[in-house]
Tab-separated table of C-alpha atoms in Angstrom:
chain	number	residue	atom	x	y	z
A	5	MET	CA	-55.264	104.106	-46.135
A	6	GLN	CA	-52.797	101.437	-47.160
A	7	PRO	CA	-53.788	99.228	-50.117
A	8	VAL	CA	-55.047	95.776	-49.201
A	9	ARG	CA	-52.315	93.204	-49.729
A	10	ARG	CA	-53.693	90.037	-51.235
A	11	LYS	CA	-52.086	86.628	-51.079
A	12	PRO	CA	-50.277	86.068	-54.387
A	13	VAL	CA	-51.676	83.416	-56.707
A	14	PHE	CA	-49.329	81.178	-58.676
A	15	LEU	CA	-51.103	81.675	-61.985
A	16	PRO	CA	-49.385	78.930	-64.039
A	17	GLN	CA	-50.625	76.327	-61.552
A	18	VAL	CA	-54.179	77.621	-61.914
A	19	LEU	CA	-53.950	77.666	-65.689
A	20	THR	CA	-52.563	74.160	-66.013
A	21	HIS	CA	-55.220	72.803	-63.669
A	22	ARG	CA	-58.031	74.525	-65.603
A	23	HIS	CA	-59.576	72.346	-68.300
A	24	THR	CA	-62.721	72.070	-70.372
A	25	THR	CA	-64.954	69.901	-68.234
A	26	LYS	CA	-66.669	67.023	-70.036
A	27	ALA	CA	-68.874	65.715	-67.200
A	28	TYR	CA	-70.290	67.345	-64.070
A	29	ASP	CA	-71.232	66.159	-60.611
A	30	LYS	CA	-74.873	67.273	-60.613
A	31	ASN	CA	-75.078	66.990	-56.837
A	32	ARG	CA	-72.440	69.649	-56.173
A	33	LYS	CA	-73.560	73.266	-56.262
A	34	ILE	CA	-71.526	76.448	-56.453
A	35	PRO	CA	-71.934	78.477	-53.228
A	36	ALA	CA	-74.005	81.638	-53.635
A	37	GLU	CA	-71.069	83.872	-52.712
A	38	GLN	CA	-68.973	82.417	-55.509
A	39	VAL	CA	-71.842	82.696	-57.991
A	40	SER	CA	-71.902	86.405	-57.174
A	41	GLN	CA	-68.177	86.604	-57.856
A	42	LEU	CA	-68.575	84.902	-61.231
A	43	LEU	CA	-71.309	87.337	-62.239
A	44	ALA	CA	-69.112	90.212	-61.088
A	45	ALA	CA	-66.362	88.919	-63.378
A	46	LEU	CA	-68.752	89.254	-66.304
A	47	ARG	CA	-70.056	92.650	-65.236
A	48	TYR	CA	-66.582	94.115	-64.797
A	49	SER	CA	-65.079	92.614	-67.940
A	50	PRO	CA	-63.353	95.187	-70.152
A	51	SER	CA	-64.789	96.216	-73.495
A	52	SER	CA	-63.800	98.644	-76.224
A	53	VAL	CA	-64.722	102.216	-75.219
A	54	ASN	CA	-66.601	100.665	-72.277
A	55	SER	CA	-69.382	99.729	-74.686
A	56	GLN	CA	-70.429	96.703	-72.603
A	57	PRO	CA	-72.150	95.295	-75.704
A	58	TRP	CA	-73.569	92.179	-74.104
A	59	HIS	CA	-76.315	90.568	-72.091
A	60	PHE	CA	-76.064	87.394	-70.003
A	61	PHE	CA	-78.796	84.835	-69.317
A	62	VAL	CA	-78.167	82.937	-66.094
A	63	ALA	CA	-79.691	79.575	-65.114
A	64	ASP	CA	-79.091	77.938	-61.742
A	65	ASN	CA	-82.101	75.606	-61.608
A	66	ASP	CA	-83.364	72.686	-63.670
A	67	ALA	CA	-86.125	74.691	-65.364
A	68	GLY	CA	-83.764	77.382	-66.553
A	69	LYS	CA	-81.111	74.920	-67.661
A	70	ALA	CA	-83.729	72.899	-69.553
A	71	ARG	CA	-84.615	75.972	-71.606
A	72	ILE	CA	-80.983	76.361	-72.616
A	73	ALA	CA	-80.556	72.613	-73.197
A	74	LYS	CA	-83.226	72.731	-75.907
A	75	ALA	CA	-80.519	74.192	-78.129
A	76	THR	CA	-78.224	71.208	-77.479
A	77	SER	CA	-80.125	68.805	-79.691
A	78	GLY	CA	-79.363	66.877	-82.843
A	79	ILE	CA	-75.660	66.959	-83.645
A	80	PHE	CA	-75.054	68.925	-80.441
A	81	ALA	CA	-76.796	66.450	-78.113
A	82	PHE	CA	-73.446	65.592	-76.523
A	83	ASN	CA	-73.540	68.984	-74.799
A	84	ALA	CA	-76.954	68.456	-73.163
A	85	PRO	CA	-75.594	66.720	-70.008
A	86	ARG	CA	-72.987	69.454	-69.644
A	87	VAL	CA	-75.847	71.922	-69.434
A	88	MET	CA	-78.252	69.947	-67.268
A	89	ASP	CA	-75.706	68.510	-64.799
A	90	ALA	CA	-73.774	71.739	-64.214
A	91	SER	CA	-74.505	73.944	-61.218
A	92	LEU	CA	-74.691	77.181	-63.207
A	93	VAL	CA	-75.140	77.864	-66.916
A	94	ILE	CA	-74.693	81.234	-68.589
A	95	VAL	CA	-75.567	82.235	-72.148
A	96	LEU	CA	-73.340	85.074	-73.303
A	97	CYS	CA	-75.087	87.205	-75.911
A	98	ALA	CA	-73.827	90.117	-77.985
A	99	ARG	CA	-75.797	93.189	-78.959
A	100	ASN	CA	-76.358	93.386	-82.711
A	101	THR	CA	-76.523	97.181	-82.683
A	102	LEU	CA	-75.452	99.989	-80.375
A	103	THR	CA	-78.217	102.544	-80.687
A	104	PRO	CA	-78.000	106.229	-79.689
A	105	ASP	CA	-80.341	105.487	-76.766
A	106	TYR	CA	-78.045	102.726	-75.530
A	107	LEU	CA	-74.969	104.918	-75.844
A	108	GLU	CA	-76.766	107.606	-73.843
A	109	THR	CA	-77.560	105.006	-71.173
A	110	LEU	CA	-73.843	104.240	-70.905
A	111	ALA	CA	-72.946	107.898	-70.534
A	112	THR	CA	-75.635	108.416	-67.892
A	113	GLN	CA	-74.328	105.469	-65.891
A	114	GLU	CA	-70.747	106.686	-66.146
A	115	GLN	CA	-71.859	110.081	-64.893
A	116	ALA	CA	-73.686	108.495	-61.960
A	117	ASP	CA	-70.536	106.505	-61.155
A	118	GLY	CA	-68.464	109.689	-61.023
A	119	ARG	CA	-66.347	109.227	-64.123
A	120	PHE	CA	-66.856	112.774	-65.392
A	121	ALA	CA	-65.448	115.856	-63.691
A	122	SER	CA	-67.665	118.196	-65.682
A	123	LYS	CA	-70.460	118.431	-68.206
A	124	GLU	CA	-67.843	119.053	-70.892
A	125	ALA	CA	-66.021	115.852	-69.937
A	126	ARG	CA	-69.252	113.889	-70.210
A	127	GLU	CA	-69.953	115.310	-73.652
A	128	ALA	CA	-66.417	114.584	-74.822
A	129	GLY	CA	-66.541	110.990	-73.575
A	130	HIS	CA	-69.946	110.388	-75.128
A	131	LYS	CA	-68.831	111.894	-78.439
A	132	ALA	CA	-65.666	109.782	-78.528
A	133	ARG	CA	-67.541	106.512	-77.893
A	134	SER	CA	-70.214	107.407	-80.442
A	135	GLY	CA	-67.431	108.111	-82.934
A	136	PHE	CA	-65.928	104.638	-82.480
A	137	VAL	CA	-69.354	103.077	-82.883
A	138	GLY	CA	-69.867	105.164	-86.000
A	139	ILE	CA	-66.665	103.767	-87.511
A	140	HIS	CA	-68.014	100.244	-87.133
A	141	GLN	CA	-71.446	101.241	-88.368
A	142	GLN	CA	-69.864	102.672	-91.500
A	143	ALA	CA	-67.834	99.489	-91.951
A	144	GLY	CA	-70.963	97.384	-91.420
A	145	ASP	CA	-69.335	95.188	-88.777
A	146	VAL	CA	-70.953	96.292	-85.514
A	147	ALA	CA	-72.285	92.795	-84.785
A	148	THR	CA	-68.879	91.224	-85.418
A	149	TRP	CA	-67.231	93.830	-83.186
A	150	THR	CA	-69.653	93.250	-80.307
A	151	GLN	CA	-69.225	89.487	-80.529
A	152	LYS	CA	-65.449	89.913	-80.222
A	153	GLN	CA	-66.009	91.993	-77.097
A	154	THR	CA	-68.270	89.291	-75.677
A	155	TYR	CA	-65.473	86.748	-75.989
A	156	ILE	CA	-63.378	88.981	-73.742
A	157	ALA	CA	-66.091	88.557	-71.096
A	158	GLN	CA	-65.936	84.796	-71.600
A	159	GLY	CA	-62.199	84.851	-70.940
A	160	PHE	CA	-62.698	86.756	-67.708
A	161	LEU	CA	-65.384	84.290	-66.634
A	162	LEU	CA	-63.235	81.223	-67.331
A	163	LEU	CA	-60.185	82.616	-65.554
A	164	SER	CA	-62.252	83.767	-62.579
A	165	ALA	CA	-63.822	80.313	-62.305
A	166	ALA	CA	-60.377	78.699	-62.343
A	167	LEU	CA	-59.127	81.041	-59.617
A	168	LEU	CA	-62.143	80.066	-57.502
A	169	GLY	CA	-61.565	76.352	-58.060
A	170	ILE	CA	-64.703	76.034	-60.194
A	171	ASP	CA	-64.776	73.934	-63.366
A	172	ALA	CA	-66.186	75.274	-66.614
A	173	THR	CA	-67.138	74.312	-70.154
A	174	PRO	CA	-67.370	76.931	-72.925
A	175	MET	CA	-69.636	75.704	-75.725
A	176	GLU	CA	-70.290	76.937	-79.234
A	177	GLY	CA	-71.995	73.625	-79.999
A	178	PHE	CA	-75.657	74.638	-79.911
A	179	GLU	CA	-78.466	75.513	-82.293
A	180	ALA	CA	-78.521	79.312	-82.269
A	181	GLY	CA	-81.981	79.489	-83.847
A	182	ILE	CA	-83.524	77.366	-81.092
A	183	LEU	CA	-81.937	79.511	-78.405
A	184	GLU	CA	-83.041	82.706	-80.149
A	185	ASN	CA	-86.634	81.499	-80.118
A	186	GLU	CA	-86.529	80.178	-76.554
A	187	LEU	CA	-85.075	83.371	-75.087
A	188	ASN	CA	-86.735	85.824	-77.508
A	189	LEU	CA	-83.322	87.109	-78.507
A	190	LYS	CA	-84.249	88.652	-81.848
A	191	GLU	CA	-86.827	90.859	-80.128
A	192	GLN	CA	-84.035	92.016	-77.821
A	193	ASP	CA	-81.607	92.518	-80.727
A	194	LEU	CA	-79.204	89.940	-79.276
A	195	THR	CA	-77.143	87.112	-80.761
A	196	PRO	CA	-76.140	84.073	-78.658
A	197	VAL	CA	-72.365	83.753	-78.850
A	198	VAL	CA	-71.374	81.042	-76.392
A	199	ILE	CA	-72.786	78.967	-73.535
A	200	VAL	CA	-70.641	78.440	-70.446
A	201	SER	CA	-71.459	75.712	-67.919
A	202	LEU	CA	-69.914	75.926	-64.458
A	203	GLY	CA	-69.719	73.570	-61.517
A	204	TYR	CA	-67.530	70.675	-60.386
A	205	HIS	CA	-66.382	67.800	-62.568
A	206	SER	CA	-67.406	64.231	-61.848
A	207	ASP	CA	-65.304	61.074	-61.967
A	208	ALA	CA	-66.591	60.567	-65.520
A	209	ASP	CA	-64.727	63.661	-66.686
A	210	PHE	CA	-61.881	62.041	-68.633
A	211	ASN	CA	-60.409	65.439	-69.495
A	212	ALA	CA	-59.640	66.131	-65.833
A	213	LYS	CA	-57.200	63.230	-65.839
A	214	LEU	CA	-55.288	64.211	-68.963
A	215	PRO	CA	-52.124	66.337	-68.970
A	216	LYS	CA	-52.316	69.815	-70.462
A	217	SER	CA	-50.992	70.039	-74.014
A	218	ARG	CA	-49.866	73.294	-75.618
A	219	LEU	CA	-47.378	74.210	-78.327
A	220	PRO	CA	-43.945	75.188	-76.977
A	221	GLU	CA	-43.188	78.839	-76.294
A	222	LYS	CA	-40.750	79.059	-79.224
A	223	ASP	CA	-43.597	78.244	-81.618
A	224	ILE	CA	-46.039	80.881	-80.392
A	225	PHE	CA	-43.926	83.791	-79.137
A	226	THR	CA	-41.753	86.085	-81.215
A	227	LYS	CA	-39.708	88.615	-79.301
A	228	LEU	CA	-39.355	91.929	-81.114
């Protein structure tokens, strides 16, 4: 069977159009098919040794968004409308630990998905991943490591949204403690890393009208 040929995408055009949305049209909703594609982008994001050290809370209705918006209070109140007016809001959380049981769950799933040709291959893959986790456990930086991996998932989500013509707002401006209590994150051994709102910008979104500004290539690239 011949590989499916997809229409090429001019990536620079997508990237220069993408921006951090400051105001949403609350009457416009992301079609269900595209919501599924956004969630797939998160699910299939790469992670070190396929650790998948994350969990995502998804809100597509006012009740769910209101729970998340509780964390956008006080000095972060400016983010509340970006949560409530968006079509879809996702809280990206990182696992604080990677337990032996969780690592076994990963290996079992990989086996079910046909990634191992033999029992020996499964054992070798499981041992290698556990070894990498052990390095971070010994260094005492597992939580930092998993949060870095979670930001990779955020990048995939933002790029996928841009390719689909969907606007997005990544937000670190929230009260983590409020969100931990609201979503019972400590009981699940999770840390909220970033909130991403998705939808379509409104006319009040001043950032949509501004030109993109980045440092020139000569200042950020060094050819070796």
